[in-house]
Coordinates of C-alpha atoms in Angstrom, one line a residue:
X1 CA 31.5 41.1 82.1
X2 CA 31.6 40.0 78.7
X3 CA 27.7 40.6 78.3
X4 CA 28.1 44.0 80.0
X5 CA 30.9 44.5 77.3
X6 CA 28.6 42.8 74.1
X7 CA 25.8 44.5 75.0
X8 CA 27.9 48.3 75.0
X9 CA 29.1 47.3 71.1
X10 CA 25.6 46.9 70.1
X11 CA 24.2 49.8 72.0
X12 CA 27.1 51.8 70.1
X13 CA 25.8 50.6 66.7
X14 CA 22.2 50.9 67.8
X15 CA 23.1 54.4 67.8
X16 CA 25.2 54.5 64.3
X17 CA 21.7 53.0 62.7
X18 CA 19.7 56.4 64.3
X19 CA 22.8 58.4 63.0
X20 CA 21.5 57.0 58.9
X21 CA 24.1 54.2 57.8
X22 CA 22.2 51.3 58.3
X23 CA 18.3 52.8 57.9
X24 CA 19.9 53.9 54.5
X25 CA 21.6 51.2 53.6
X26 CA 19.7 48.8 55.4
X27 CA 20.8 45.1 54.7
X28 CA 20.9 41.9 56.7
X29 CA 18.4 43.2 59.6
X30 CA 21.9 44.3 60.8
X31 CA 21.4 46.2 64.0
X32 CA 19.3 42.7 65.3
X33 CA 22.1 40.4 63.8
X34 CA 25.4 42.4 64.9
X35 CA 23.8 42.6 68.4
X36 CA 22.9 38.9 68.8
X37 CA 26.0 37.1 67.2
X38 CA 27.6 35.0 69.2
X39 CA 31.0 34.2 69.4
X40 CA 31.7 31.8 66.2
X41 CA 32.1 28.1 65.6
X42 CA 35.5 26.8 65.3
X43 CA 36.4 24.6 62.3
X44 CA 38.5 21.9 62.8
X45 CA 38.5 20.3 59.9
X46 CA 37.3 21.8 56.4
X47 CA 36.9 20.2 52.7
X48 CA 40.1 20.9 50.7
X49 CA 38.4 18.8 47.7
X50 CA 36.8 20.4 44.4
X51 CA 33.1 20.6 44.9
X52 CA 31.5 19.3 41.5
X53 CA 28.7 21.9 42.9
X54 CA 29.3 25.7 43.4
X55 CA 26.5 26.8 44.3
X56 CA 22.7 25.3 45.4
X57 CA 19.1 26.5 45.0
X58 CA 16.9 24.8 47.5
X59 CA 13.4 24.8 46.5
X60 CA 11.4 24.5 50.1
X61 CA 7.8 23.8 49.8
X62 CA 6.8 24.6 53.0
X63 CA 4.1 22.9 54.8
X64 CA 4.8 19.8 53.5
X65 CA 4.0 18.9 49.9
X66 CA 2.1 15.1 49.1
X67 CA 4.5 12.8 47.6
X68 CA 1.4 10.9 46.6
X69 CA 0.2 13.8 43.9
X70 CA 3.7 14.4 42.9
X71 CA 6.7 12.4 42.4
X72 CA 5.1 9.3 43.9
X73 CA 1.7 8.1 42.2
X74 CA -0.1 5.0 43.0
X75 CA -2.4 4.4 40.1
X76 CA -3.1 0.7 41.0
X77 CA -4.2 1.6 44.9
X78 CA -7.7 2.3 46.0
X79 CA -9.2 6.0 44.9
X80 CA -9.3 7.0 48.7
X81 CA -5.1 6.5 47.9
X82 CA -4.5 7.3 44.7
X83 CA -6.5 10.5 45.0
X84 CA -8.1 12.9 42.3
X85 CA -5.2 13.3 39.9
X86 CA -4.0 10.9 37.5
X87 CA -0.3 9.9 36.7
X88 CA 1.9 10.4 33.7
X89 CA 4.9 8.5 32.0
X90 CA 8.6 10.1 32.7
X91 CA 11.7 10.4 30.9
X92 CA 13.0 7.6 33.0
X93 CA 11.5 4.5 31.7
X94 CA 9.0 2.9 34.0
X95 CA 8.8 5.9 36.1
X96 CA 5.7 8.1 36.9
X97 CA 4.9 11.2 38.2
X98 CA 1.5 12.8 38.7
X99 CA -0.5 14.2 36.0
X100 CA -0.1 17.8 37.5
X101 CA 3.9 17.6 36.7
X102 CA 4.0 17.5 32.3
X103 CA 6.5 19.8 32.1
X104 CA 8.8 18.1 35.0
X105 CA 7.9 14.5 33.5
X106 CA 9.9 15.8 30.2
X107 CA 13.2 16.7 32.2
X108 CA 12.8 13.2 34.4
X109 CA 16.0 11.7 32.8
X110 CA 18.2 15.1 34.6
X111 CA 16.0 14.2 38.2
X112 CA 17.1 12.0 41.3
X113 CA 14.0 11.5 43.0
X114 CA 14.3 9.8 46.7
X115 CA 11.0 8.1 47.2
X116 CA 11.8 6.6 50.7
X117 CA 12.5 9.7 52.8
X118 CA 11.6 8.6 56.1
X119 CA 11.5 10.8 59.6
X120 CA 9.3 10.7 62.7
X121 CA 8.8 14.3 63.0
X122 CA 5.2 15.5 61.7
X123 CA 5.3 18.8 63.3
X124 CA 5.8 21.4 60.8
X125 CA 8.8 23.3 62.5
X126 CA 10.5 20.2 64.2
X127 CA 10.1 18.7 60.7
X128 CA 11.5 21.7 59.1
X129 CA 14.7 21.5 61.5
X130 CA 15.3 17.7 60.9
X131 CA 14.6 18.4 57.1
X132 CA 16.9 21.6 57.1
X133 CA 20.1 20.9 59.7
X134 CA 20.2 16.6 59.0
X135 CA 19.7 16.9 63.3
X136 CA 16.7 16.0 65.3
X137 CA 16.0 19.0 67.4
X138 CA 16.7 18.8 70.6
X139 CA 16.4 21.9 73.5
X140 CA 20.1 21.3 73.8
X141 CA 21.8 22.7 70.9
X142 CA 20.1 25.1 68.1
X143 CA 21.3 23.3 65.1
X144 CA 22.6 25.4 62.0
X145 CA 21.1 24.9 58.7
X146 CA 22.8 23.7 55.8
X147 CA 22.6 26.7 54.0
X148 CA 24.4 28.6 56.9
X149 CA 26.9 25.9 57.4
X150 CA 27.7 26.6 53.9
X151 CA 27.8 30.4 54.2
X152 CA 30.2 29.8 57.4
X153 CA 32.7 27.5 55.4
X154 CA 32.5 28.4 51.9
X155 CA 33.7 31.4 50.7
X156 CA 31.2 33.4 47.3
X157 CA 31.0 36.6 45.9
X158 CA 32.2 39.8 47.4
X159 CA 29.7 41.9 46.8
X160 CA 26.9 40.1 47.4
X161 CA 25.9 37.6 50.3
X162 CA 26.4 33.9 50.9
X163 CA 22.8 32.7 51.7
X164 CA 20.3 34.3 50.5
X165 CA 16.1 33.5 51.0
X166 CA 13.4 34.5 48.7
X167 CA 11.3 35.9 49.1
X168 CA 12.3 35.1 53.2
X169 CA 13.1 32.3 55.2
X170 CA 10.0 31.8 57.4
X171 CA 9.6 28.5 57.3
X172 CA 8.1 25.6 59.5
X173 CA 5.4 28.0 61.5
X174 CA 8.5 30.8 61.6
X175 CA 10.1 29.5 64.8
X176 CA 13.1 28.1 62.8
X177 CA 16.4 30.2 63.4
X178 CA 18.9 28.6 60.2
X179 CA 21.7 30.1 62.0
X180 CA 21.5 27.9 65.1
X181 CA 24.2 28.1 67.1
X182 CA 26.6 29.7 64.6
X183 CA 26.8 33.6 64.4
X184 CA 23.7 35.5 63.1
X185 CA 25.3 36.5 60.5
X186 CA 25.7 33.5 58.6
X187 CA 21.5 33.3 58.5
X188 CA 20.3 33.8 54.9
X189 CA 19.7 37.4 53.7
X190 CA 16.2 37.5 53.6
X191 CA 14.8 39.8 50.7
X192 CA 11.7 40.3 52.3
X193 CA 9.4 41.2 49.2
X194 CA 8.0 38.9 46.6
X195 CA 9.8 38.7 42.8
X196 CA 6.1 38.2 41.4
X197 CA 5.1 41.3 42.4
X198 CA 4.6 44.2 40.1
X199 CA 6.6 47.0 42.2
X200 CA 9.1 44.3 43.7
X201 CA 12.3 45.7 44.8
X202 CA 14.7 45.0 47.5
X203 CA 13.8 47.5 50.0
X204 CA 16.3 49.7 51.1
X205 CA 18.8 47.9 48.8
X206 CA 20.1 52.1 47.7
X207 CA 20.3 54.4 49.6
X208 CA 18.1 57.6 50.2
X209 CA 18.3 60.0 47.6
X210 CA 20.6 62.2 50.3
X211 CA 23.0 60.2 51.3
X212 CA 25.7 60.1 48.7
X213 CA 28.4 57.8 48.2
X214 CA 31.1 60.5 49.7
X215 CA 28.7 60.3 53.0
X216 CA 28.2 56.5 53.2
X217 CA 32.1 56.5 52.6
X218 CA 32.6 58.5 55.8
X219 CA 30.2 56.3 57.3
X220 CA 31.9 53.4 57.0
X221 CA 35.1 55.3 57.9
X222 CA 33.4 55.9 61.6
X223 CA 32.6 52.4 61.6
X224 CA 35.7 51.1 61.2
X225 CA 37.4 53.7 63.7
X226 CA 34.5 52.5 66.3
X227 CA 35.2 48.9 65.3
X228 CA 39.0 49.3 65.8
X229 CA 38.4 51.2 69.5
X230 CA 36.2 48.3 70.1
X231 CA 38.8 45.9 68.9
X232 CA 41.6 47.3 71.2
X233 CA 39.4 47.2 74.2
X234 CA 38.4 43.5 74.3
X235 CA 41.8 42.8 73.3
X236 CA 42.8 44.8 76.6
X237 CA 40.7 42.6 78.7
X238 CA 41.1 39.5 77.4
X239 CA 37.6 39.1 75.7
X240 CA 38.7 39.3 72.0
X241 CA 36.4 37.5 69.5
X242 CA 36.1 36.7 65.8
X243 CA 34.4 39.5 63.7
X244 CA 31.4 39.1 61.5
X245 CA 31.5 42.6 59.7
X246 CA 28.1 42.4 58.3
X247 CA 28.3 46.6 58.3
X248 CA 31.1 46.0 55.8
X249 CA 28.9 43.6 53.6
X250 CA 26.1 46.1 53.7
X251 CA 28.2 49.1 52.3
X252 CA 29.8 47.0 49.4
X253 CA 25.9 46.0 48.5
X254 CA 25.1 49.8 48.6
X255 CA 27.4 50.7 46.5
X256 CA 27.8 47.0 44.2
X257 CA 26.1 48.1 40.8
X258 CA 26.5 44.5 40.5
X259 CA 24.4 43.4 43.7
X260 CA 21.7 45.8 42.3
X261 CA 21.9 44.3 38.8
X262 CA 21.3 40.8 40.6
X263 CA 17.9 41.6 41.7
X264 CA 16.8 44.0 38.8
X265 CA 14.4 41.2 36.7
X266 CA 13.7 44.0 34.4
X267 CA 16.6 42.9 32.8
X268 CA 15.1 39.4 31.3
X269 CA 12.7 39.9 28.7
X270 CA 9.0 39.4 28.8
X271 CA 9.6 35.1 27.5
X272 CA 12.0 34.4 29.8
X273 CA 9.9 36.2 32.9
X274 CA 6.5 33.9 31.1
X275 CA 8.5 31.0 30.9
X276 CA 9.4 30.6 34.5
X277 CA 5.8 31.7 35.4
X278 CA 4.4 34.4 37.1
X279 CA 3.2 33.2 40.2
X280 CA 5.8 33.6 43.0
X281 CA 7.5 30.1 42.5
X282 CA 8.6 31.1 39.0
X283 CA 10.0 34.5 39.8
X284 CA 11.2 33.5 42.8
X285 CA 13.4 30.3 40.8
X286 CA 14.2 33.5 38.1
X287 CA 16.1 35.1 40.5
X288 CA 17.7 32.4 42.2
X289 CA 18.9 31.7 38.6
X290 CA 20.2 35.4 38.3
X291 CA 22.1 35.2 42.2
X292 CA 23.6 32.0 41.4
X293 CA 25.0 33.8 38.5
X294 CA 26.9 35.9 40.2
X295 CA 28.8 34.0 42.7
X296 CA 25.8 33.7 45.4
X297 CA 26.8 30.3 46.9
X298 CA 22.9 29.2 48.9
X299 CA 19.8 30.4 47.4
X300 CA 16.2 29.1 49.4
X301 CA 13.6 29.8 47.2
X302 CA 10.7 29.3 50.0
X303 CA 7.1 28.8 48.6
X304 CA 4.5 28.5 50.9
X305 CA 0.9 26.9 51.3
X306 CA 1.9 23.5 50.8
X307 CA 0.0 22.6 54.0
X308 CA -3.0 20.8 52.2
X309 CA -5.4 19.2 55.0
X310 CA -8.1 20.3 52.4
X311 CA -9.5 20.7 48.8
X312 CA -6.2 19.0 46.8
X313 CA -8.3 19.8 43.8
X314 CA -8.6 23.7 44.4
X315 CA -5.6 23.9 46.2
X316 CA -3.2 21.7 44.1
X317 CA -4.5 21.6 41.0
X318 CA -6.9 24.5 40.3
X319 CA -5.4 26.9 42.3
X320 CA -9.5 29.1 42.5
X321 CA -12.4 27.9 41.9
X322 CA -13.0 27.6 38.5
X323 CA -10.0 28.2 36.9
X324 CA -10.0 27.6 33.1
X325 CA -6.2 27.3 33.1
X326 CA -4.4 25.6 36.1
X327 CA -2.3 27.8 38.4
X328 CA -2.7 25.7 41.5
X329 CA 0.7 25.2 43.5
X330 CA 1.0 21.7 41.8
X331 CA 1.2 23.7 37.9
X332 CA 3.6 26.5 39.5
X333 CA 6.1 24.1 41.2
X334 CA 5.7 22.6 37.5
X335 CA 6.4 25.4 35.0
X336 CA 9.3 26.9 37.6
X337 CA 11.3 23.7 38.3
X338 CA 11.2 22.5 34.6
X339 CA 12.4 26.1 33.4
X340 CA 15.0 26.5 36.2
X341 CA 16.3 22.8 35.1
X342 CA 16.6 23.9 31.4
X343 CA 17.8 27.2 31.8
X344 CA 20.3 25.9 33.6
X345 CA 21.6 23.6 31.8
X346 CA 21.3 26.0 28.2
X347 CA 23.5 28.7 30.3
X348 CA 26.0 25.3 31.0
X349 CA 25.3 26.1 34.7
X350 CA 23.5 22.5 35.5
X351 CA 26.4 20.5 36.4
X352 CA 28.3 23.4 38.9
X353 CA 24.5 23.9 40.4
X354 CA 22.6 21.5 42.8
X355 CA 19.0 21.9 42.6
X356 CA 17.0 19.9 45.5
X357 CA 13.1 20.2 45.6
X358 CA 11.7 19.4 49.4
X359 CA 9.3 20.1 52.5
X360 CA 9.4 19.0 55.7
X361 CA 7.3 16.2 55.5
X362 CA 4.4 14.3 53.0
X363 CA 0.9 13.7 53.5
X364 CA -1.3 11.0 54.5
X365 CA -1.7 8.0 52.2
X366 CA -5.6 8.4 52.4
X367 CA -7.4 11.3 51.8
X368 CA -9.6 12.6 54.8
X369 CA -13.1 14.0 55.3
X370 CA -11.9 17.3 53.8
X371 CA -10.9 16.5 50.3
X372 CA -7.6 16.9 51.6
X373 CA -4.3 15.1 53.4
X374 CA -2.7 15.4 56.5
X375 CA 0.5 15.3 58.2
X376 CA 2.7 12.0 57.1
X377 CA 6.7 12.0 58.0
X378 CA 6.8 7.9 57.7
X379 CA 7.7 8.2 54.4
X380 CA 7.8 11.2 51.7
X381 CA 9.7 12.2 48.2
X382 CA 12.6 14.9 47.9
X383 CA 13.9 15.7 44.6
X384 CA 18.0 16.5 43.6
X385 CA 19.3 17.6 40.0
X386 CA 22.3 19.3 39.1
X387 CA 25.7 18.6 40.3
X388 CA 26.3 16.1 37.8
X389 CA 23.6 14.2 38.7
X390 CA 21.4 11.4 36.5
X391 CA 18.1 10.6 36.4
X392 CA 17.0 7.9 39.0
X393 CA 14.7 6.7 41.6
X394 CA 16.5 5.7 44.9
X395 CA 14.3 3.9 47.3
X396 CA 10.6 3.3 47.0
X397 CA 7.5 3.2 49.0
X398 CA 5.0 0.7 49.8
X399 CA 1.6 0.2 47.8
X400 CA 0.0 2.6 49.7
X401 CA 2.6 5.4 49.8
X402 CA 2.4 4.7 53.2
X403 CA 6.2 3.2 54.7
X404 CA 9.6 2.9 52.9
X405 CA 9.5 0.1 51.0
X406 CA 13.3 -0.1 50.1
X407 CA 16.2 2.1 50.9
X408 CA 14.9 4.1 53.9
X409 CA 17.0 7.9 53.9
X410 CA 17.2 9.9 56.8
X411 CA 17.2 13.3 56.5
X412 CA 20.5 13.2 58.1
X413 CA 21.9 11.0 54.8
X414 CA 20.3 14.2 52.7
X415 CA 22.6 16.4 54.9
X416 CA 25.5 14.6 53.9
X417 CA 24.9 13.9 50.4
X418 CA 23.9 18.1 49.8
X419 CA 27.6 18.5 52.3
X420 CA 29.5 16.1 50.2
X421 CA 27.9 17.8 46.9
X422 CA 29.2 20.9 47.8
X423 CA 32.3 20.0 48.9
X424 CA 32.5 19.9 52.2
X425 CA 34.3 17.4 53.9
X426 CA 31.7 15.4 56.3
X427 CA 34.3 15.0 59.2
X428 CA 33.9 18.3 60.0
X429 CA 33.6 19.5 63.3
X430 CA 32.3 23.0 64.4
X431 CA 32.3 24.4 67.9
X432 CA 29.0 25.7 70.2
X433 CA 29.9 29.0 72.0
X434 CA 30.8 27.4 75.2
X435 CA 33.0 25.0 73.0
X436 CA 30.8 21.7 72.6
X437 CA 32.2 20.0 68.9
X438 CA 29.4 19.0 66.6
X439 CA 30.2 17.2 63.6
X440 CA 28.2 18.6 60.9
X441 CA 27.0 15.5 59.2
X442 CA 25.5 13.9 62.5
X443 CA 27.1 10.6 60.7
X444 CA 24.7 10.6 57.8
X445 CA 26.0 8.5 54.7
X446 CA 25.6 10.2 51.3
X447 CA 24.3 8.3 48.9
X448 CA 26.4 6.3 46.7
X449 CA 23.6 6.3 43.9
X450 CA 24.0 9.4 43.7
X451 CA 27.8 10.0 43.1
X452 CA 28.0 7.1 40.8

């Protein structure tokens, strides 16, 4: 019965959309959302702490980035280890980074940098779940991600939404749903075009050129009678369930001149645009900059390609053949990350924003056949800034980059050190739809280095 009844509200607003609110408005992939949200998570017990962290821009380098030509050198091993890059001297004394970060190298002293990651996952997307929800996956439950966890308890600007992913939130081979078992709508709003382009705009984001504001207004006007009908009925039959209005949501973005001014980079001048870089990673960390801004609370800034089995030097470095200035992904995670850092901190945003830099796994301590590495979960860096934050290395690896050496952290410790961060208290329990509790932290333990 209450499928029958489910499935009639969605065919209801399946029909609104054809009627023009939603193709005009056309936010949150609404009609697929509103129609598959289940009924949602019950807190038991939220934060009532001070975050020292409003907001978070996670930087997901998806595929999984080598920890051994980025924030974990080896100069002294073998060439088959150490690879075709070179390391450079950090901020923080003793401290190296590879030759392809100069820019992050300077801002070292701002960086945590967690050399002993550690998971046994070295499939892309159940590496990307463990990486992204601090749970193994299982068939069982579909964990929630910690962005959407933090869209579900936090609350952020009215106008525009919680979690948003540019330029999307395929990540991990695309088979990873972030809402889990939480409602749909709590998934990140995926902008769904690229910042770097030269026509990029947020499709849809206005309305069509005849539907004025008076209409959308008696648009949402039939919504809310429909909504109110549907509300009475369930109530009638016992089957009354939380409400997710993303339809609401979508009208306030329509009509926000300040959710259009978010994603309008025309407004930054020419330096600012150069000095973030523009290949995707920089634009893409520009307007992360510009949501968190304005009251966004979870921004993913998804780059992709970091799947190098082959050509490091091309791929990482070079980024085409014979390129007389680098633009490889190596250079671009470079000039964005450093920028993002010190833009931050010149706009006094640093210490209200966390900044953590990851992928789902490393890459093989030797190189292979290909010029290249492969998949390498034993042990792998991740990167956190912001938030107060100072710079240090926590854990190490071996000589060969090749097992934790010291400090071993689980992905589920990451979960709770970005929770406790934020805010959120880690005894928090939320509720699957047919009422199993699942504390969010899966008994993780932040990491004191950090919060000292």
């Amino acid at each position: 019965m209450r499928f029958h009844q489910a499935n009639q509200r969605s065919v209801l607003r399946r029909d609104f959309v054809r009627m023009g609110f939603l193709g005009s408005v056309g936010l949150f992939q609404a009609t697929r959302r509103a129609a598959a949200d289940t009924p949602s998570a019950v807190i038991s017990n939220v934060a009532n702490k001070v975050a020292p962290a409003k907001s978070c821009i996670l930087i997901w380098l998806d595929g999984g980035p080598s920890h051994l030509d980025l924030f974990d050198p080896k100069p002294q091993a073998p060439v088959e280890v150490r690879g075709p890059f070179g390391s450079i001297r950090t901020k923080i004394p003793g401290v190296y980074f590879s030759e392809l970060l100069p820019q992050t190298a300077k801002i070292a002293d701002k960086l945590a940098v967690v050399r002993s990651m550690t998971s046994p996952l070295g499939e892309h997307n159940f590496g990307t779940h463990y990486l992204l929800t601090g749970y193994r996956p299982t068939p069982a439950v579909p964990y929630p991600a910690i962005s959407s966890v933090a869209n579900h308890l936090l609350s952020s600007s009215a106008d525009l939404p919680s979690n948003i992913a540019v330029p999307h939130h395929r990540v991990g081979g695309a088979n990873f749903a972030p809402q889990g078992f939480l409602p749909n709508s709590v998934a990140p709003f995926e902008i769904n075009a690229d910042p770097a382009d030269a026509d990029f705009h947020v499709q849809h984001l206005s309305p069509f050129l005849d539907v004025t504001p008076a209409r959308l207004q008696r648009r949402r006007s039939i919504l809310r009678q429909m909504d109110a009908h549907q509300a009475a009925f369930e109530q009638a039959n016992s089957t009354s369930q939380p409400r997710h209005d993303v339809f609401e949501q979508a009208f306030r973005m329509a009509v926000s001149t300040n959710a259009k001014s978010a994603f309008d980079l025309d407004q930054e001048t020419a330096d600012v645009r150069n000095r973030y870089g523009r290949k995707s990673i920089g634009q893409c960390c520009l307007l992360a900059r510009r949501l968190i801004e304005r009251g966004v609370r979870f921004v993913t800034v998804n780059n992709t390609g970091w799947d190098t089995h082959a050509n490091l030097v091309t791929r990482l470095q070079e980024g085409f053949t014979g390129a007389k200035t680098p633009v490889g992904l190596g250079p671009s995670l470079d000039q964005a990350f450093a920028t993002l850092i010190t833009d931050l901190e010149d706009r006094n945003l640093l210490d209200e924003t966390l900044v953590v830099v990851m992928g789902e796994f490393g890459r093989t301590p030797k190189l292979n056949t290909e010029g290249g590495r492969d998949h390498w979960p034993r042990v792998f860096s991740v990167v956190l800034a912001g938030a107060g934050i100072s710079g240090q290395v926590i854990g190490a690896s071996d000589d060969h980059g090749e097992s934790p050496a010291d400090r071993p952290v689980t992905p589920a410790d990451l979960a709770a050190t970005i929770y406790r961060l934020l805010g959120v208290d880690l005894n928090t329990v939320l509720h699957t739809p047919d009422g199993r509790p699942i504390r969010i932290s899966n008994h993780g333990q932040p990491l004191p280095e950090i919060f000292s």
